[in-house]
PDB file of C-alpha atoms and ligand atoms in Angstrom:
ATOM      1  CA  UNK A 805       2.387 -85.019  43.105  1.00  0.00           C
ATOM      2  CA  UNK A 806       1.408 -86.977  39.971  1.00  0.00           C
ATOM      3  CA  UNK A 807       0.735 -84.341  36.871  1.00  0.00           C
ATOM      4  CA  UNK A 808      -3.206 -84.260  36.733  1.00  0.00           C
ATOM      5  CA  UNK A 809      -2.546 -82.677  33.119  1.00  0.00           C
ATOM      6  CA  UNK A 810      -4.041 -84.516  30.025  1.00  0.00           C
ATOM      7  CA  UNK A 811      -4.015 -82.705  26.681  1.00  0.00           C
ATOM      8  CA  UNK A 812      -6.520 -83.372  24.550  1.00  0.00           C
ATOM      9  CA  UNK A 813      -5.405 -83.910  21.280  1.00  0.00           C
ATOM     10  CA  UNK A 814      -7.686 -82.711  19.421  1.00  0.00           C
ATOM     11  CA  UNK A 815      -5.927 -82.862  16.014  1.00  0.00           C
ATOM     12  CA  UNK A 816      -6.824 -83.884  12.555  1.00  0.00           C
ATOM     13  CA  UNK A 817      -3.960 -86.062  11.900  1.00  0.00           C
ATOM     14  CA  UNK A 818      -1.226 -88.755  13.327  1.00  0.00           C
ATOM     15  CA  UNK A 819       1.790 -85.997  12.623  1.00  0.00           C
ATOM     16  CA  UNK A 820      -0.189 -83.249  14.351  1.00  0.00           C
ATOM     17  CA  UNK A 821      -0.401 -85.603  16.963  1.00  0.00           C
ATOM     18  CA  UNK A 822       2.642 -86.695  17.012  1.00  0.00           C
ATOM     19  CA  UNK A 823       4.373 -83.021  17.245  1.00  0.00           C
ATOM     20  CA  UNK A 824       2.446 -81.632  19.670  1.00  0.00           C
ATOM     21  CA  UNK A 825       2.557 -84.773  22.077  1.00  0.00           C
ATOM     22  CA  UNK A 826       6.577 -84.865  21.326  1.00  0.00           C
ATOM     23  CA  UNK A 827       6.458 -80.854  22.315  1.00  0.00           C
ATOM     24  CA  UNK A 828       4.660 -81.003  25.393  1.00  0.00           C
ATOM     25  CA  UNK A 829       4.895 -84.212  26.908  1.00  0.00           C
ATOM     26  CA  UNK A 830       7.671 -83.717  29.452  1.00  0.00           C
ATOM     27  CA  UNK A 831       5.443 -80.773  31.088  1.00  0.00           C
ATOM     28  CA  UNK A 832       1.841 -82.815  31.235  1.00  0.00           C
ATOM     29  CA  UNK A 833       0.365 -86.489  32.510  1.00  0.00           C
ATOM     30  CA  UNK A 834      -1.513 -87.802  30.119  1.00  0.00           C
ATOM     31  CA  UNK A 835      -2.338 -87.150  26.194  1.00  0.00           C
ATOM     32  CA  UNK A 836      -6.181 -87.652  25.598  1.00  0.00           C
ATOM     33  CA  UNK A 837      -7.119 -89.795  21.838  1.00  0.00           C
ATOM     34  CA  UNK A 838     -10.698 -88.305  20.831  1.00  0.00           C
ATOM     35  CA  UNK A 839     -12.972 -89.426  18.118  1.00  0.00           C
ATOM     36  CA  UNK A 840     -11.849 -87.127  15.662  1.00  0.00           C
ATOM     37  CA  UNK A 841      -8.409 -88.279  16.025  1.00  0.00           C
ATOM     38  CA  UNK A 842      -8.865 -91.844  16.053  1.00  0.00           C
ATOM     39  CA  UNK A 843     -11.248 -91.796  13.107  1.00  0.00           C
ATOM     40  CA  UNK A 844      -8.799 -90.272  10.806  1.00  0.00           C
ATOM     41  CA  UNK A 845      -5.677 -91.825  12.255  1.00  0.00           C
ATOM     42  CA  UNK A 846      -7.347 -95.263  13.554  1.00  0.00           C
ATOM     43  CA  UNK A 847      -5.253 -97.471  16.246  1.00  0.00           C
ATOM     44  CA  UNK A 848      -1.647 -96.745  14.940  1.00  0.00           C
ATOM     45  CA  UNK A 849      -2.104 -93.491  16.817  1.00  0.00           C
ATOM     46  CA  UNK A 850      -2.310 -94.921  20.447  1.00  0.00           C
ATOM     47  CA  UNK A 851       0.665 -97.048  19.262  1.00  0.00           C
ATOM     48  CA  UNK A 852       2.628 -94.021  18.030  1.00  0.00           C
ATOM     49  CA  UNK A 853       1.675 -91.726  21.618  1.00  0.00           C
ATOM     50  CA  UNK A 854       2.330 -94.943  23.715  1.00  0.00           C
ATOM     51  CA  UNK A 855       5.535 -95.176  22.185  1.00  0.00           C
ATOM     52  CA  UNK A 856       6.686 -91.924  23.402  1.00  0.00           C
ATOM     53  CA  UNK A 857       6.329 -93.228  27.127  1.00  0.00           C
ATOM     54  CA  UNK A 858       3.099 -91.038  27.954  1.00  0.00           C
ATOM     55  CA  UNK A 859       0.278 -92.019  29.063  1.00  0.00           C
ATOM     56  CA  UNK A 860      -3.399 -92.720  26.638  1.00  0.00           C
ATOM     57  CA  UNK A 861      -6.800 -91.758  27.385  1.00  0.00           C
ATOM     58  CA  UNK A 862      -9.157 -92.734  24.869  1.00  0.00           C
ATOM     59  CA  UNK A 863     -12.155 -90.798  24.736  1.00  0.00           C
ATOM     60  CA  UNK A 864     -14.552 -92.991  22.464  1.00  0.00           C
ATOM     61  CA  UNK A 865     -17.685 -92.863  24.900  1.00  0.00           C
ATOM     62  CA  UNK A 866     -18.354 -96.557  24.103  1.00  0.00           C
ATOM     63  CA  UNK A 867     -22.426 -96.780  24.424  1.00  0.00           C
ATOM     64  CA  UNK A 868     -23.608-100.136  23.250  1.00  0.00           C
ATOM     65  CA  UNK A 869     -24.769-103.505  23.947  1.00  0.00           C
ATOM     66  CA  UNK A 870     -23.030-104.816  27.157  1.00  0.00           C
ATOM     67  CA  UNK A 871     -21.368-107.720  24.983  1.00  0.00           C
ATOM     68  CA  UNK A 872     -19.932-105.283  22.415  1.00  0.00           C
ATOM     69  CA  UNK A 873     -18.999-102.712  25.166  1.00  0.00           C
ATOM     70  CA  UNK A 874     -16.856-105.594  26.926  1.00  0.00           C
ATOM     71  CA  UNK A 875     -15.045-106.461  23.734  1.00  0.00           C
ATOM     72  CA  UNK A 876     -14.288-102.689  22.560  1.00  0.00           C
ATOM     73  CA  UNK A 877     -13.005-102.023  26.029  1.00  0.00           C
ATOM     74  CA  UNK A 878     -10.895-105.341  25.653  1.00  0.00           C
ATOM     75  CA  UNK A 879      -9.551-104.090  22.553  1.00  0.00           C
ATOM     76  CA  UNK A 880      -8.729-100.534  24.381  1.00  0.00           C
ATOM     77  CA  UNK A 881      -6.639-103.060  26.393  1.00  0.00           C
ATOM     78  CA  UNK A 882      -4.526-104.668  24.485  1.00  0.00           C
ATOM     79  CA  UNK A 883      -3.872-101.178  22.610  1.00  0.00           C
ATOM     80  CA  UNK A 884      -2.535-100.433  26.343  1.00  0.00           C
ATOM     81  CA  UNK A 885      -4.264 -97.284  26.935  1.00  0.00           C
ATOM     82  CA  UNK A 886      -4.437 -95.789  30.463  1.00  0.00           C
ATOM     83  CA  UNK A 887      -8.185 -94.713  30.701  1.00  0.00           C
ATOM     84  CA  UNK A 888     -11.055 -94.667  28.464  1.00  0.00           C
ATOM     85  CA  UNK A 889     -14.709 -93.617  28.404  1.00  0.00           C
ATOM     86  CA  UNK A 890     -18.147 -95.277  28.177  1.00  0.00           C
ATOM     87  CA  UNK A 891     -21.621 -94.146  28.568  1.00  0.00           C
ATOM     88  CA  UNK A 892     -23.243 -94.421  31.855  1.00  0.00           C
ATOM     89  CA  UNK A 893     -26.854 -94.163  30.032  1.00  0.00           C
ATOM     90  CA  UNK A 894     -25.972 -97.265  28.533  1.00  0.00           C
ATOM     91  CA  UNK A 895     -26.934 -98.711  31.912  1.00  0.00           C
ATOM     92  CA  UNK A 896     -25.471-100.945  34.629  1.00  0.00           C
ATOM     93  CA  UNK A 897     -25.255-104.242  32.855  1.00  0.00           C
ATOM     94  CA  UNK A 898     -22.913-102.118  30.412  1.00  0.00           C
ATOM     95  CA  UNK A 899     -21.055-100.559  32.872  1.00  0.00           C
ATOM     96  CA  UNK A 900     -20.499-103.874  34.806  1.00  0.00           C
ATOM     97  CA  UNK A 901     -19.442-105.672  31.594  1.00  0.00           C
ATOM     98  CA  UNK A 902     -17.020-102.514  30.864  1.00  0.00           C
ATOM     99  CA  UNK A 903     -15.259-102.420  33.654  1.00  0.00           C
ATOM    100  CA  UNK A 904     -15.277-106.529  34.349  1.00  0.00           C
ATOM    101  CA  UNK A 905     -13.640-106.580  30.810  1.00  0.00           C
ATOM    102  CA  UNK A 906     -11.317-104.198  31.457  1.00  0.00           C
ATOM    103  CA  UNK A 907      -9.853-106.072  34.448  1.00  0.00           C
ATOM    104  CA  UNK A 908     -10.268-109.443  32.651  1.00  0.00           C
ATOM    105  CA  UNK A 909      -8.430-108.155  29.300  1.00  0.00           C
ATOM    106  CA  UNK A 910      -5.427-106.618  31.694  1.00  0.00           C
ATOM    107  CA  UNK A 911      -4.960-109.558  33.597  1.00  0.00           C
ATOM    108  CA  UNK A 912      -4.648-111.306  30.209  1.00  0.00           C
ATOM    109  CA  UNK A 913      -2.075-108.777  28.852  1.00  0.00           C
ATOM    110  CA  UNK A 914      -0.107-108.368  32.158  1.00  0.00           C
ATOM    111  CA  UNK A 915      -0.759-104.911  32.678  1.00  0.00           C
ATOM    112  CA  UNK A 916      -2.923-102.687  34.937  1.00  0.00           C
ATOM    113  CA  UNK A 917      -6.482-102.470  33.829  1.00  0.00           C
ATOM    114  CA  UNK A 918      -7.245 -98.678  32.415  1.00  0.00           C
ATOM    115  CA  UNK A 919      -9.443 -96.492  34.804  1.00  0.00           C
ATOM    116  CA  UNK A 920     -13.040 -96.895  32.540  1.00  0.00           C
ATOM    117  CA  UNK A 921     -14.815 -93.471  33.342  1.00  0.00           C
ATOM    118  CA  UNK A 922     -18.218 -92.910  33.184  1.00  0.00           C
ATOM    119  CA  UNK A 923     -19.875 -90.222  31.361  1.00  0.00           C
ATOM    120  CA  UNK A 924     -22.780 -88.370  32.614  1.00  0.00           C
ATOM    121  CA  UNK A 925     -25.018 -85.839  31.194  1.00  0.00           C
ATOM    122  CA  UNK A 926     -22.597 -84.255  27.905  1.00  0.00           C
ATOM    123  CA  UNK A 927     -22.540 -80.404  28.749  1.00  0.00           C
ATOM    124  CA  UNK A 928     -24.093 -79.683  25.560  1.00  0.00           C
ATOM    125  CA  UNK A 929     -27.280 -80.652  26.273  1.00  0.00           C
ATOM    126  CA  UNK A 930     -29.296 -78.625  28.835  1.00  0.00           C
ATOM    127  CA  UNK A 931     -32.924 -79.548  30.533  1.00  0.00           C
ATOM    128  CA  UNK A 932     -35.214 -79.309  27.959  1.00  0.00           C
ATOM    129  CA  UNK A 933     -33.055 -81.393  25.689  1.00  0.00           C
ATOM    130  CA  UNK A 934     -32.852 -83.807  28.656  1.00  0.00           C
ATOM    131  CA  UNK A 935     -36.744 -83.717  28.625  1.00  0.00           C
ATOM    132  CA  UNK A 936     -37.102 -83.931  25.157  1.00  0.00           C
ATOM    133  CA  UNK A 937     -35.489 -87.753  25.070  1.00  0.00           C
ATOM    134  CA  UNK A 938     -37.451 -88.811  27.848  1.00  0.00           C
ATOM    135  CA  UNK A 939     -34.730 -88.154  31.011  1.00  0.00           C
ATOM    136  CA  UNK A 940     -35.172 -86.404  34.481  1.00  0.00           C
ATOM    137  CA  UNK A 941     -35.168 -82.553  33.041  1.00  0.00           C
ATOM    138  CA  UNK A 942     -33.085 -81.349  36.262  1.00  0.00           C
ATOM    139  CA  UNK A 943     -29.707 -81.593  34.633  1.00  0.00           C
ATOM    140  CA  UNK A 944     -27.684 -81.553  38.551  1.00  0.00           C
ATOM    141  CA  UNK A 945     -30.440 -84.701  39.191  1.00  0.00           C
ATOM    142  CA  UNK A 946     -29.598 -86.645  36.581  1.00  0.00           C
ATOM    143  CA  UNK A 947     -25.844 -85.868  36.467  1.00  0.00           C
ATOM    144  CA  UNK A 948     -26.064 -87.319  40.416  1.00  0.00           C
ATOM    145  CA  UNK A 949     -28.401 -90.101  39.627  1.00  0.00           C
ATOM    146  CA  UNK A 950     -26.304 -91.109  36.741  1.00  0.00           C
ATOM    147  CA  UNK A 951     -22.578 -90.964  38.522  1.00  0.00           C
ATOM    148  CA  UNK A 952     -24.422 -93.276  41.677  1.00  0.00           C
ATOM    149  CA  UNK A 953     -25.335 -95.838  39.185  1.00  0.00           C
ATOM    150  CA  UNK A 954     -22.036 -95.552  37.921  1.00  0.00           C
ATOM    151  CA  UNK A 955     -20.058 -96.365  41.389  1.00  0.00           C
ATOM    152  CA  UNK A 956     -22.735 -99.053  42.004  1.00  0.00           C
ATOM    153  CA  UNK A 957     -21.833-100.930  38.764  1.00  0.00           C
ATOM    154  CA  UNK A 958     -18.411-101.065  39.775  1.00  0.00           C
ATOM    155  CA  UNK A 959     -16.760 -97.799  38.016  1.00  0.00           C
ATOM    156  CA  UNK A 960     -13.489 -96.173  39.578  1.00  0.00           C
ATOM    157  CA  UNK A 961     -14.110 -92.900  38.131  1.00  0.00           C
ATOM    158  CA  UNK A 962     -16.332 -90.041  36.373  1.00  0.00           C
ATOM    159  CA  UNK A 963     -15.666 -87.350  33.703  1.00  0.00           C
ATOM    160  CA  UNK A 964     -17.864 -84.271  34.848  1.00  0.00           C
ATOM    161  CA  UNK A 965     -17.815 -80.405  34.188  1.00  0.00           C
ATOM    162  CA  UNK A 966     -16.091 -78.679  36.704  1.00  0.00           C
ATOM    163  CA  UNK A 967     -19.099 -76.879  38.048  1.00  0.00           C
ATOM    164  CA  UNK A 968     -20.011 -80.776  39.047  1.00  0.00           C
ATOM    165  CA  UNK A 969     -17.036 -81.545  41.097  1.00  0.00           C
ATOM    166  CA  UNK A 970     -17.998 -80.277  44.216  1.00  0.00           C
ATOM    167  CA  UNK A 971     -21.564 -82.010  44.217  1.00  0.00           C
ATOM    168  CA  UNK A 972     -20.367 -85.428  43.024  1.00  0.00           C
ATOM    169  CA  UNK A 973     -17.511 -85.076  45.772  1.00  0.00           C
ATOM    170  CA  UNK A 974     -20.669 -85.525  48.390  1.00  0.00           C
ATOM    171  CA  UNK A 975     -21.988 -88.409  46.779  1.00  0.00           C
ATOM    172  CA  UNK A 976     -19.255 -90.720  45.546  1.00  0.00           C
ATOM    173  CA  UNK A 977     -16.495 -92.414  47.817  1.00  0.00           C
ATOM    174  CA  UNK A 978     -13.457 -90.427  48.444  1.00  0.00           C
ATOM    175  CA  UNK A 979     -11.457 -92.964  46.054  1.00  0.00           C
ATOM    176  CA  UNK A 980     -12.924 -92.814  42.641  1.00  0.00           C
ATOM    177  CA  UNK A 981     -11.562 -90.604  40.420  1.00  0.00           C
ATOM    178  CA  UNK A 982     -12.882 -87.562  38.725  1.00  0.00           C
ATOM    179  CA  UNK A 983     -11.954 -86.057  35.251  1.00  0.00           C
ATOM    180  CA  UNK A 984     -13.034 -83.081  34.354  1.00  0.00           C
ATOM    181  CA  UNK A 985     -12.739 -80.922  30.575  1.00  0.00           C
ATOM    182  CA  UNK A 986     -13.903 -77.380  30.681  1.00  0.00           C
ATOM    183  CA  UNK A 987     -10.558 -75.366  31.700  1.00  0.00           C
ATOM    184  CA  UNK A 988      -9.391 -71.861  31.053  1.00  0.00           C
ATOM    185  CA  UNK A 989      -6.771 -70.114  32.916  1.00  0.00           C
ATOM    186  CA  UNK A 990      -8.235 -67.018  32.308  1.00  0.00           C
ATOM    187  CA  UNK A 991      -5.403 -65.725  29.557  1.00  0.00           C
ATOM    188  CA  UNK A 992      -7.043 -67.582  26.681  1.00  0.00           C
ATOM    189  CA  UNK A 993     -10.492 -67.327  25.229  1.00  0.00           C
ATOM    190  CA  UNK A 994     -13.501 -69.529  27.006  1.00  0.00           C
ATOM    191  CA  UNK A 995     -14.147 -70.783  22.914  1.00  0.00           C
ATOM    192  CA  UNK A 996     -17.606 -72.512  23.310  1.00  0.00           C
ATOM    193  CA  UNK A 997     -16.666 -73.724  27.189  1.00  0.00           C
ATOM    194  CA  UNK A 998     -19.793 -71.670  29.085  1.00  0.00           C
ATOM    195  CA  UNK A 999     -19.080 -72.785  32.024  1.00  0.00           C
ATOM    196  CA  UNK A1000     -15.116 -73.208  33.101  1.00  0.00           C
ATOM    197  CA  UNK A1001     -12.868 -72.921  35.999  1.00  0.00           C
ATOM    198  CA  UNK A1002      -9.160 -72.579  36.242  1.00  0.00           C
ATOM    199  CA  UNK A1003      -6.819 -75.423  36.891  1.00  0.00           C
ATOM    200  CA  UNK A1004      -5.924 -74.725  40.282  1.00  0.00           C
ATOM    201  CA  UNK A1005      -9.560 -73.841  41.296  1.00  0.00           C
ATOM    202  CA  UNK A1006     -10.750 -77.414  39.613  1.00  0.00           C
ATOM    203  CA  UNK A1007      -8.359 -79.215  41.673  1.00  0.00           C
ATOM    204  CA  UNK A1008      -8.818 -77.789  44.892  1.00  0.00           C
ATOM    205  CA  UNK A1009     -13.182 -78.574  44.159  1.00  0.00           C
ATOM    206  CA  UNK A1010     -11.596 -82.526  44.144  1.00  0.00           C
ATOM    207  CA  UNK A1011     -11.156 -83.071  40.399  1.00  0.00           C
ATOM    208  CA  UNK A1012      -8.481 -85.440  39.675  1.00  0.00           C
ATOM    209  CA  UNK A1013      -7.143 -85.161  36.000  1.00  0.00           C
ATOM    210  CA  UNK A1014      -7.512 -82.435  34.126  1.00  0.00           C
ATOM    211  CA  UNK A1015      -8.838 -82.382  30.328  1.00  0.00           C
ATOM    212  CA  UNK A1016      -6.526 -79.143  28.770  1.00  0.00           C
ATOM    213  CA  UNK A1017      -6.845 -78.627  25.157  1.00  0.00           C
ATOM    214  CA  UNK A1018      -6.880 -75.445  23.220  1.00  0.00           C
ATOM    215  CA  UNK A1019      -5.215 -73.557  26.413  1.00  0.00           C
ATOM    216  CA  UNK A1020      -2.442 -75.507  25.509  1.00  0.00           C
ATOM    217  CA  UNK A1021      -2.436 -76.674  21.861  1.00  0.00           C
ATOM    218  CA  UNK A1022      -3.612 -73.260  20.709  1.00  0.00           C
ATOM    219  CA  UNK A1023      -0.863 -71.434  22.670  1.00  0.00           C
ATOM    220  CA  UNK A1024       1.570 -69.529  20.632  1.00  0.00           C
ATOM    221  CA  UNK A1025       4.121 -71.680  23.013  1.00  0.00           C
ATOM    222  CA  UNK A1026       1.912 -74.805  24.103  1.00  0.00           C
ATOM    223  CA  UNK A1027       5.216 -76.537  25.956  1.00  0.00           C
ATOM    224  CA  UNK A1028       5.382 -72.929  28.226  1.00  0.00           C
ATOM    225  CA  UNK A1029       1.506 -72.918  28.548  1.00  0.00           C
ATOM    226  CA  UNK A1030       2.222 -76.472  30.273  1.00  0.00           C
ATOM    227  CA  UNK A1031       4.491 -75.691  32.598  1.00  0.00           C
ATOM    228  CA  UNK A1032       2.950 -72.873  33.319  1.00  0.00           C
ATOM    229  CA  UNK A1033       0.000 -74.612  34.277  1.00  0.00           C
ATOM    230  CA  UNK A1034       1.874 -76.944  35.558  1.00  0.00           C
ATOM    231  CA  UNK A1035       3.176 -74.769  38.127  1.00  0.00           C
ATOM    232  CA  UNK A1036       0.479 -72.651  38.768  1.00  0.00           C
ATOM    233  CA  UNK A1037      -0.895 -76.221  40.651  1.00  0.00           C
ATOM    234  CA  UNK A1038       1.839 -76.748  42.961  1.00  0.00           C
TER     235      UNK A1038
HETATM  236  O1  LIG B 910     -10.024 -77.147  24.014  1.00  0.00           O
HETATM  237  P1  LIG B 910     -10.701 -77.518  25.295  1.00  0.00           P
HETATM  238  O2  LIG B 910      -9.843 -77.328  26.520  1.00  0.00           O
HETATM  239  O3  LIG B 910     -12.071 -76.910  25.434  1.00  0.00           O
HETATM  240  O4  LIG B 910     -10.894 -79.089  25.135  1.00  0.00           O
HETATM  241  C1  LIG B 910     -11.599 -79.844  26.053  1.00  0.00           C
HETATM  242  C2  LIG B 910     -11.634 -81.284  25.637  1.00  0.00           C
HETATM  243  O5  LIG B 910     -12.515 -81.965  26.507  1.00  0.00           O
HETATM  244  C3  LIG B 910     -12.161 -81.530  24.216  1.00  0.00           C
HETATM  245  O6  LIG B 910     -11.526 -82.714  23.721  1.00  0.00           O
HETATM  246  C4  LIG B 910     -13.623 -81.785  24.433  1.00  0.00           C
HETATM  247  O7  LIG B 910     -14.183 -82.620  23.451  1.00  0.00           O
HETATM  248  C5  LIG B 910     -13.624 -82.492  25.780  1.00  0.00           C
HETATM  249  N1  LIG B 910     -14.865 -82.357  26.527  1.00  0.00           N
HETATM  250  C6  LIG B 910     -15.402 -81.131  26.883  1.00  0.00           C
HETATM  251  N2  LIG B 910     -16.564 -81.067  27.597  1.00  0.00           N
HETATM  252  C7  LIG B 910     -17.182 -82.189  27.934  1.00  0.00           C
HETATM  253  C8  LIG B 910     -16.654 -83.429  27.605  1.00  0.00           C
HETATM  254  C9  LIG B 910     -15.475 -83.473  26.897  1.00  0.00           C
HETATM  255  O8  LIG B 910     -14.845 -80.100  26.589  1.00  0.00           O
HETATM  256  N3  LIG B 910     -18.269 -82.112  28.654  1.00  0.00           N
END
C-alpha cells in the first residue's frame, strides 16, 4: 500500500519546516506547502522538502484567469511538486488550461505531471454564505455540481471534507483521486475541524490521501503519532 499520509505543514518558517518534515518523513507520503508557508518562505521551501526525497503538495488554490492559471501551474512544475490545487469556481476553461499545462510543463521537464486537484465548496463557508455570493445555497449541490465540472474539464482528482467522500464516490469515475483534510483520530482535540472522521474511517468512505496536520505536528511525539496512524490503516 502506498502511504495516503500528507502532513500539512502548516509552519511559519523554512526551519520549522524543515525539522518537522526531517522528523516525520520516513512514517508519512507526502508533506503538504500551504499559503502561509510559502508566503513567508517563498519557492526555496519546495526545493528544501524536495530535497529530502518526499513528496510536495502545494496548496495555493490557484483561482485566476485561465492564461495565468496555466503559467502558475507551469511554474508548480518545474519546482517539481507532486500535486497542487486550483479553484474549480474559476470555471472549466481554467480548469482545462490547469491541467493541459500541467501535462505540457512535465513533458517539458521530463517528469510526471502533478495530480492538479480541484477545490470545491471551502468548509468554511456554509449555505447562506453560498447564497450570499450568488451560488446554489444547498452546500451537498454545489459541492456535486462543482466536482462534475471538475472531471469534465479534464481533472484527475478532488480535495473534499470527509463527510463528502462517500457522495462524490457515486458521481465521479472510480479513478480520480480524492484528498481529503478534516482528520482526528479521536486522541487529539477537533481544533476548529466541525466536522471530522478518523483516518481509517476516511479511507474505507474512498478518500485517497489524507491531509494530517495538527494530529501530527502538534503531537508531543509527531514521528510516533505517524506511525501510529500509519498503522492504525493497515
Ligand atoms: O491541523 P489540521 O489537521 O486541521 O490541518 C488540516 C489542513 O488541511 C490545514 O492545512 C488546512 O488548511 C487544510 N484544509 C482543511 N479544510 C479544508 C481545506 C483544507 O482543514 N476544507
Amino acid at each position: 500500500m502506498r502511504n495516503p499520509i500528507i502532513v500539512a505543514l502548516d509552519v511559519p518558517s523554512a526551519d520549522q519546516a524543515i525539522a518537522l518534515a526531517e522528523q516525520v518523513a520516513p512514517a508519512v507520503g507526502a508533506f503538504k506547502i500551504g499559503k502561509e508557508l510559502f508566503t513567508a518562505a517563498g519557492p526555496d521551501v519546495v526545493r528544501k522538502i524536495r530535497a529530502t526525497g518526499a513528496s510536495v503538495f502545494l496548496d495555493l488554490k490557484f483561482h485566476d484567469i485561465p492564461n495565468t492559471v496555466a503559467k502558475a501551474v507551469a511554474s508548480a512544475v518545474r519546482l517539481d511538486v507532486q500535486m497542487l490545487t486550483i479553484h474549480t469556481s474559476g470555471g472549466p476553461a481554467m480548469m482545462r488550461a490547469a491541467e493541459e499545462s500541467a501535462q505540457k510543463a512535465a513533458l517539458q521537464a521530463g517528469r510526471a505531471a502533478p495530480l492538479v486537484l480541484g477545490v470545491t465548496v471551502l468548509t468554511s463557508m456554509d449555505g447562506n454564505e453560498l447564497s450570499a455570493i450568488g451560488y446554489e445555497g444547498n452546500v451537498g449541490r454545489q459541492v456535486e455540481r462543482l466536482a462534475q465540472l471538475a472531471m469534465e474539464s479534464g481533472l484527475r482528482g478532488l480535495v473534499c471534507s470527509p463527510l463528502e467522500i462517500a457522495a462524490l464516490r457515486q458521481i465521479i469515475p472510480s479513478h480520480a483521486q480524492l484528498v481529503t483534510p478534516g482528520i482526528r483520530t479521536g486522541a487529539e482535540q477537533a481544533d476548529d475541524q466541525k466536522r471530522t472522521l478518523t483516518p481509517r474511517e476516511a479511507m474505507d468512505a474512498g478518500a485517497s490521501w489524507l491531509v494530517i496536520g495538527r494530529p501530527i505536528y502538534a503531537a508531543p511525539n509527531p514521528r510516533e503519532a505517524a506511525e501510529k496512524i500509519l498503522a492504525s490503516l493497515t
